[in-house]
Tab-separated table of C-alpha atoms in Angstrom:
chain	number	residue	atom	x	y	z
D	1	UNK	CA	90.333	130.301	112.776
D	2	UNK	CA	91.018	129.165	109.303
D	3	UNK	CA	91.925	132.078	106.725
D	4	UNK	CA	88.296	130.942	104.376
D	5	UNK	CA	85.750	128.870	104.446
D	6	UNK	CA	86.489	124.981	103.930
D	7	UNK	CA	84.185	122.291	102.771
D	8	UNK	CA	84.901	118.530	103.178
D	9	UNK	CA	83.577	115.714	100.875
D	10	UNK	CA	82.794	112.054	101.694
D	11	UNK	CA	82.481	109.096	98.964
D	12	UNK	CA	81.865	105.539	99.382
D	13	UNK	CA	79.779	105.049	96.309
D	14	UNK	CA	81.271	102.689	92.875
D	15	UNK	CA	80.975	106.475	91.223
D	16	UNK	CA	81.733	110.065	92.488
D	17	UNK	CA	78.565	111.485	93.745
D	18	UNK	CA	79.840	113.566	96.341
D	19	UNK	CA	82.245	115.156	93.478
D	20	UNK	CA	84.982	114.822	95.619
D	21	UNK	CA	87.826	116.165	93.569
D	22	UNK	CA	86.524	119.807	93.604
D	23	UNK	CA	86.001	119.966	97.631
D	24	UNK	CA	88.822	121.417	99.876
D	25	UNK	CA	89.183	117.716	101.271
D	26	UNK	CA	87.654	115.030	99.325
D	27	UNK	CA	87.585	111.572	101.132
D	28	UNK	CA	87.112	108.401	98.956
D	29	UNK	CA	86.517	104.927	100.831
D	30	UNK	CA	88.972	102.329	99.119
D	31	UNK	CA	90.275	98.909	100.017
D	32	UNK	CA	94.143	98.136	99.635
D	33	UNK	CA	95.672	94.879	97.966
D	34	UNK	CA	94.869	93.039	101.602
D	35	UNK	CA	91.129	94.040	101.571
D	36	UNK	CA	91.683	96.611	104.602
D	37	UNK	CA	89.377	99.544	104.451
D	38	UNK	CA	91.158	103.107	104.243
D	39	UNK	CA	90.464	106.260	102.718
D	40	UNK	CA	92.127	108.180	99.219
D	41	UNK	CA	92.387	111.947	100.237
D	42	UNK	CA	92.831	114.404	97.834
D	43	UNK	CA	93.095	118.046	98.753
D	44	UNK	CA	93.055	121.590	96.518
D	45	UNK	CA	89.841	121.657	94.848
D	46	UNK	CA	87.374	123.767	94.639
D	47	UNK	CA	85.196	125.460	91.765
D	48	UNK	CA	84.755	129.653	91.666
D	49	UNK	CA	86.813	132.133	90.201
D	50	UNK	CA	89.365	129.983	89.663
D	51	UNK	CA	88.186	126.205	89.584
D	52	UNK	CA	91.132	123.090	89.759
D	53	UNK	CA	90.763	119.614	90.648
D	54	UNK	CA	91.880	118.467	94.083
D	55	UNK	CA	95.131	116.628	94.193
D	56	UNK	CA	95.813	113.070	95.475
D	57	UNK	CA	98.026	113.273	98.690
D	58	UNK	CA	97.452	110.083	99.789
D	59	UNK	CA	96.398	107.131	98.128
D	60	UNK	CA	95.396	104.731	100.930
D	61	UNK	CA	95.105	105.577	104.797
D	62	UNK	CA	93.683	103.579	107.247
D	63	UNK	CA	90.563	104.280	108.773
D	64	UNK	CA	91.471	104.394	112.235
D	65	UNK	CA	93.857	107.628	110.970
D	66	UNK	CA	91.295	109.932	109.614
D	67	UNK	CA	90.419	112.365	112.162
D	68	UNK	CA	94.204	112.923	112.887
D	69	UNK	CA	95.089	113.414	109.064
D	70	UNK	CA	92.348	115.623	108.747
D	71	UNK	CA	93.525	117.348	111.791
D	72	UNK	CA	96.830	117.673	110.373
D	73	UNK	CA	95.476	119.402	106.821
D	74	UNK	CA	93.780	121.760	108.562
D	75	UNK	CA	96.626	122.665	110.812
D	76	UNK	CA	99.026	123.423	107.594
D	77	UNK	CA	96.465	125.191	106.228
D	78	UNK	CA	95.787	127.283	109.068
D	79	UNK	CA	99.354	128.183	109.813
D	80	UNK	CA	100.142	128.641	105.748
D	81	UNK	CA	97.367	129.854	104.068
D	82	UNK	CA	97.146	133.281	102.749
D	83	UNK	CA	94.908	135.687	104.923
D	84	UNK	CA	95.918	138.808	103.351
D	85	UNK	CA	93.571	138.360	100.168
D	86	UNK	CA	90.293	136.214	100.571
D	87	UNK	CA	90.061	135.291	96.845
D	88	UNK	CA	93.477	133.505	97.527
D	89	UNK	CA	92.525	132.463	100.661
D	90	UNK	CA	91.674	128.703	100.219
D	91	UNK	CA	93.396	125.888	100.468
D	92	UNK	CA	93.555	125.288	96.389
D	93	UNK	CA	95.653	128.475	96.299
D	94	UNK	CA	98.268	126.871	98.836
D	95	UNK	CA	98.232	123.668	96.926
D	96	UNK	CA	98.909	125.128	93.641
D	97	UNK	CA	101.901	127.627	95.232
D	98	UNK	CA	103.732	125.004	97.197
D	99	UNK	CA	102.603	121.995	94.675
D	100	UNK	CA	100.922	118.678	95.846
D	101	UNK	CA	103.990	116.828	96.712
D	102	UNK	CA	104.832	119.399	99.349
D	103	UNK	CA	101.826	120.052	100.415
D	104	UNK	CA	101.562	116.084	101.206
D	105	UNK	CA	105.199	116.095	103.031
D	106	UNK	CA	104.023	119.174	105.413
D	107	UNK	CA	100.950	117.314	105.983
D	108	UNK	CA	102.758	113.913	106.533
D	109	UNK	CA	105.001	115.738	108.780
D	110	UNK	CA	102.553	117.709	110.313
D	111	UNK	CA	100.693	114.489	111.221
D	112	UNK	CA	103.810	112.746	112.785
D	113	UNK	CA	103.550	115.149	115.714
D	114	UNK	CA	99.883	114.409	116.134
D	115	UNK	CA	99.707	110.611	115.983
């Protein structure tokens, strides 16, 4: 089980509307320089008691990759996240301790074993 709850965001709208840069996992539909259709994911937001804007971990990845990416957040989170508090229990609180840059290369590296 994960150490708190966890709420995922989806966006394919010109603006925001699903807000996704204060969600646990916000998922933006983009296109890269060769018109293929991907996804932006940022990670680490969330509003509350203390509220910080998710972080981009990945700019573009392609669609066919989501479930397994997602997979592999959840898996980092689940093995690093802090259970011994529940206000710093989310995945924001992770992001911020380890920063977004190594949060991204345990995900990346995470998601190696699952691909």
């Amino acid at each position: 089980y994960l150490p708190r709850k966890f709420k995922i965001a989806f966006n394919a709208a010109t603006e925001d509307r699903a807000a996704t840069a204060v969600h646990d996992i916000g998922i933006t539909v983009v296109k890269n320089a060769q018109g293929e259709t991907g996804f932006r994911v940022l990670v680490g937001g969330g509003l509350g008691r203390t509220p910080m804007i998710g972080s981009v971990i990945r700019e573009f990845l392609p669609w066919q990759h989501l479930l397994t990416y997602i997979e592999a957040i959840l898996r980092v989170y689940n093995q690093y996240g802090r259970r011994d508090n529940k206000f710093k229990a989310r995945i924001k609180i992770l992001v911020k301790a380890v920063g977004a840059e190594e949060f991204a290369r345990m995900v990346e590296t995470e998601w190696a074993d699952l691909k």
